[in-house]
Coordinates of C-alpha atoms and ligand atoms in Angstrom, one line a residue:
M1 CA 51.3 145.6 26.0
S2 CA 51.3 149.1 24.6
D3 CA 51.7 149.6 20.9
P4 CA 54.5 152.2 20.6
K5 CA 54.4 154.1 17.2
V6 CA 58.0 155.1 17.1
I7 CA 60.7 152.6 16.0
V8 CA 64.2 153.8 16.8
A9 CA 66.7 152.8 14.1
L10 CA 69.8 151.5 15.9
D11 CA 72.2 152.3 13.1
Y12 CA 75.5 151.8 14.9
P13 CA 78.9 150.2 14.0
T14 CA 79.1 148.2 17.2
A15 CA 76.8 146.2 19.5
D16 CA 78.1 148.3 22.5
A17 CA 77.0 151.6 20.9
A18 CA 73.6 150.2 20.0
L19 CA 73.0 148.7 23.5
A20 CA 74.2 152.0 25.1
M21 CA 71.5 153.8 23.2
A22 CA 68.9 151.1 24.0
D23 CA 69.7 151.5 27.6
Q24 CA 68.6 155.1 27.5
L25 CA 65.3 154.1 25.9
N26 CA 62.1 152.7 27.4
P27 CA 60.7 149.6 25.6
E28 CA 57.2 150.7 26.7
L29 CA 57.6 153.9 24.7
C30 CA 59.4 152.7 21.5
R31 CA 60.5 149.7 19.5
V32 CA 63.9 149.3 18.0
K33 CA 65.2 148.5 14.5
V34 CA 68.3 146.4 13.7
G35 CA 69.4 147.1 10.2
K36 CA 72.2 146.0 7.9
E37 CA 75.1 147.8 9.6
L38 CA 74.4 146.6 13.2
F39 CA 73.4 143.1 12.1
T40 CA 76.5 142.7 9.9
V41 CA 78.8 143.5 12.8
A42 CA 76.8 142.0 15.7
G43 CA 74.5 139.4 14.3
P44 CA 71.6 137.7 16.0
E45 CA 73.2 138.0 19.4
V46 CA 72.5 141.8 19.5
V47 CA 68.9 141.0 18.5
R48 CA 68.6 138.6 21.4
L49 CA 70.1 141.1 23.8
L50 CA 67.7 143.8 22.8
M51 CA 64.8 141.4 23.2
Q52 CA 66.1 140.4 26.6
K53 CA 66.0 144.1 27.5
G54 CA 62.3 144.0 26.7
F55 CA 62.3 145.6 23.2
E56 CA 60.3 144.4 20.3
V57 CA 62.7 144.3 17.3
F58 CA 62.2 145.1 13.7
L59 CA 64.8 143.2 11.8
D60 CA 65.3 145.5 8.8
L61 CA 67.4 143.4 6.5
K62 CA 65.2 144.0 3.4
F63 CA 65.7 140.6 1.9
H64 CA 65.8 140.5 -1.9
D65 CA 66.8 137.2 -3.3
I66 CA 65.3 134.0 -4.9
P67 CA 62.1 132.8 -3.2
N68 CA 63.7 129.8 -1.5
T69 CA 66.5 131.9 0.1
V70 CA 64.2 134.7 1.2
A71 CA 61.7 132.2 2.7
A72 CA 64.5 130.5 4.6
A73 CA 65.8 133.8 6.0
V74 CA 62.4 135.1 7.1
K75 CA 61.6 131.8 8.7
V76 CA 64.7 131.9 11.0
A77 CA 63.9 135.5 11.8
A78 CA 60.4 134.5 12.9
Q79 CA 61.8 131.6 14.9
M80 CA 64.0 134.1 16.7
G81 CA 60.8 135.9 17.6
V82 CA 61.4 139.3 16.0
W83 CA 58.4 141.6 16.0
M84 CA 58.8 142.5 12.3
V85 CA 60.9 141.5 9.3
N86 CA 60.9 142.7 5.7
V87 CA 61.6 141.8 2.1
H88 CA 61.7 143.8 -1.1
A89 CA 58.4 143.8 -3.0
S90 CA 60.3 144.2 -6.2
G91 CA 61.5 140.6 -5.6
G92 CA 58.1 139.6 -6.9
S93 CA 54.9 137.9 -5.8
R94 CA 56.3 134.4 -5.9
M95 CA 59.1 135.4 -3.5
M96 CA 56.7 137.2 -1.2
R97 CA 54.3 134.3 -1.1
A98 CA 57.1 131.9 -0.3
A99 CA 58.1 134.2 2.5
R100 CA 54.5 134.3 3.8
E101 CA 54.3 130.5 3.8
A102 CA 57.6 130.2 5.6
V103 CA 56.7 132.7 8.4
D104 CA 53.2 131.1 8.8
S105 CA 54.9 127.7 9.2
V106 CA 56.5 128.8 12.4
P107 CA 54.5 127.6 15.5
N108 CA 52.9 130.5 17.4
N109 CA 54.3 133.0 14.9
K110 CA 53.9 136.6 15.9
T111 CA 56.3 138.2 13.4
H112 CA 54.9 140.9 11.0
L113 CA 56.1 140.3 7.5
I114 CA 56.2 143.5 5.4
A115 CA 57.6 144.6 2.1
V116 CA 59.7 147.5 1.0
T117 CA 58.1 149.5 -1.9
V118 CA 60.4 152.3 -3.1
L119 CA 63.2 153.4 -0.7
T120 CA 62.6 156.8 0.8
S121 CA 66.0 157.8 -0.3
M122 CA 64.9 157.6 -4.0
S123 CA 64.0 160.7 -5.9
P124 CA 62.0 160.5 -9.2
E125 CA 65.4 160.8 -11.0
D126 CA 66.9 157.9 -9.0
L127 CA 64.0 155.7 -9.9
A128 CA 64.2 156.6 -13.5
E129 CA 67.9 155.7 -13.5
T130 CA 67.0 152.1 -12.5
G131 CA 64.8 151.8 -15.6
I132 CA 61.4 152.6 -13.9
A133 CA 59.8 155.4 -15.8
K134 CA 56.8 155.7 -13.3
R135 CA 56.7 158.5 -10.6
P136 CA 57.6 157.1 -7.1
L137 CA 53.9 157.3 -6.0
E138 CA 52.7 155.3 -8.9
Q139 CA 55.4 152.7 -8.4
V140 CA 54.8 152.6 -4.6
L141 CA 51.0 152.0 -5.1
Y142 CA 51.7 149.3 -7.7
L143 CA 54.1 147.4 -5.4
A144 CA 51.9 147.9 -2.3
D145 CA 49.0 146.4 -4.1
M146 CA 51.1 143.5 -5.2
A147 CA 52.5 143.1 -1.7
K148 CA 49.0 143.0 -0.2
R149 CA 47.8 140.4 -2.7
A150 CA 50.8 138.3 -1.9
G151 CA 49.8 138.2 1.8
M152 CA 52.2 140.8 3.3
D153 CA 51.0 142.4 6.5
G154 CA 52.0 145.8 5.3
V155 CA 54.7 147.9 3.5
V156 CA 57.6 150.2 4.1
C157 CA 56.9 153.5 2.2
S158 CA 57.3 157.2 2.6
A159 CA 54.7 158.9 4.7
Q160 CA 54.2 161.1 1.7
E161 CA 52.6 158.1 0.0
A162 CA 50.8 156.8 3.1
A163 CA 47.4 158.5 2.5
A164 CA 47.2 157.3 -1.1
I165 CA 48.0 153.7 0.0
R166 CA 45.4 153.9 2.9
A167 CA 42.8 155.1 0.4
Q168 CA 43.6 152.3 -2.0
L169 CA 44.3 149.3 0.3
G170 CA 42.3 150.1 3.4
D171 CA 42.9 150.2 7.2
D172 CA 44.0 146.6 7.6
F173 CA 47.5 147.1 6.3
L174 CA 50.6 148.3 8.2
L175 CA 52.3 151.3 6.8
V176 CA 55.8 151.6 8.2
T177 CA 57.4 155.0 7.3
P178 CA 61.0 155.9 7.5
G179 CA 62.3 159.3 6.2
I180 CA 60.8 161.1 9.2
R181 CA 62.4 164.4 10.2
M182 CA 61.7 166.9 12.9
P183 CA 60.8 170.3 11.5
G184 CA 64.1 172.0 10.7
D185 CA 66.2 168.8 10.8
A186 CA 68.6 168.0 7.9
A187 CA 67.2 165.4 5.4
G188 CA 70.7 163.8 4.9
D189 CA 70.5 161.1 2.2
Q190 CA 66.7 160.8 2.5
R191 CA 64.6 162.5 -0.2
R192 CA 61.0 162.0 0.5
V193 CA 60.9 163.3 4.2
V194 CA 57.8 164.1 6.4
T195 CA 57.4 165.3 10.0
P196 CA 56.2 162.8 12.7
H197 CA 52.9 164.7 13.0
D198 CA 52.2 164.7 9.3
A199 CA 53.2 161.0 9.0
L200 CA 50.5 160.0 11.5
A201 CA 48.0 162.3 9.9
N202 CA 48.7 160.6 6.6
G203 CA 47.8 157.2 8.0
S204 CA 51.2 155.9 8.9
S205 CA 51.1 153.0 11.4
Y206 CA 54.7 153.2 12.7
L207 CA 57.4 155.8 12.3
V208 CA 61.0 154.7 11.8
M209 CA 63.3 157.4 13.2
G210 CA 67.1 157.1 13.1
R211 CA 69.4 160.1 13.1
S212 CA 66.7 162.6 14.4
I213 CA 66.8 160.7 17.7
T214 CA 70.2 158.9 17.8
G215 CA 72.1 161.9 16.5
A216 CA 70.6 164.3 19.0
T217 CA 72.5 165.5 22.0
D218 CA 69.4 164.5 24.1
P219 CA 67.9 161.5 22.3
V220 CA 65.4 160.8 25.1
G221 CA 64.3 164.4 25.1
V222 CA 63.6 164.3 21.3
L223 CA 61.7 161.0 21.7
Q224 CA 59.6 162.5 24.4
K225 CA 58.9 165.6 22.3
I226 CA 57.8 163.3 19.4
L227 CA 55.5 161.2 21.7
V228 CA 53.8 164.4 22.9
M229 CA 53.3 165.6 19.3
L230 CA 51.8 162.2 18.4
S231 CA 49.5 162.0 21.5
Q232 CA 48.2 165.5 20.8
R233 CA 47.4 164.4 17.3
S234 CA 45.4 161.3 18.5
L235 CA 43.3 163.4 21.0
Ligands
LIG1 O1 68.4 158.2 10.1 P1 67.1 157.9 9.4 O2 65.9 158.4 10.2 O3 67.2 158.4 8.0 O4 67.0 156.4 9.4 C1 66.1 155.7 8.6 C2 66.2 154.3 8.8 O5 65.2 153.6 8.1 C3 67.5 153.7 8.3 O6 67.9 152.6 9.2 C4 67.2 153.1 6.9 O7 67.9 151.9 6.6 C5 65.7 152.7 7.1 N1 64.9 152.7 5.9 C6 64.8 153.8 5.0 N2 64.0 153.7 3.9 C7 63.3 152.6 3.7 C8 63.4 151.5 4.6 C9 64.2 151.6 5.7 O8 65.4 154.8 5.3 N3 62.6 152.5 2.6

C-alpha cells in the first residue's frame, strides 16, 4: 500500500456531506480525518463507512481525560482498526503510558498513537493566557519529548516546529502537521500556518489539510496540485 502524505480533514456537519467529499477522493492518494464535529454527529458508523470505501482513517478526537478513560477510548479506536488516534500530551505521561498499553493490548494492532502538543491555532498570547509562560516552540519541544518517552508514535504539531522536533527527537517519530495553507490562502482561525512544500521540507511526516481542500471549488484539483508540489520536493 502507498503511504499518502496528505490527510484530508472531513470537517462536516453530516455524514452525507463527508461521504460525498470522500467519494471525490482516491484512497490511494490521501487519507481522511474524522474529527469532533463529524464524529459527534455521525459516530463510529461514518468511520466504518469510510474504511469500507478503502480509506485509512485518522480518528482525531484529541482525548484529554484521566488515564483509565483515555486508555479505554483509544483501545476501542484501535479495535475499530483506525489508522491513527490521538490524545493530548498535556494529559501527562501517566495518561499517555496507559493509552500506549491499551493500544498495544489489541491483537494485531496497527493503530498509530500520537499526542497533540500545542494546538496550531494557539498564538504565544493564547498560550500565555492558559498560564504557560513559555514560547510555543519551547512548550512543543517539551511536550514532544515527554510524548516520545511515554511511548507515543509521534506528535501533532505545527510544521513551523517540525524541524526543531526532528533535530531533537530523530527520524523515528511521526510528525503530523495541521495548519497547512496553500500560498495565498486565508489562515482562518489557525495561527502557526505553513505551505505544504515547506511542511515537508521541515520534516513533517503527514500534512493535515481541511479547508484548503474541502472549501475549494475544485477539491480534487487542489489535492492534485499539492501532490505535484510534494512529489517535486521528494525528487
Ligand atoms: O481547515 P484546516 O486545514 O484548518 O483544518 C485543520 C484540521 O486539523 C481541523 O480538523 C483541526 O481540528 C485539526 N487540528 C488542528 N490543530 C491541531 C490538531 C488538529 O488544526 N493541533
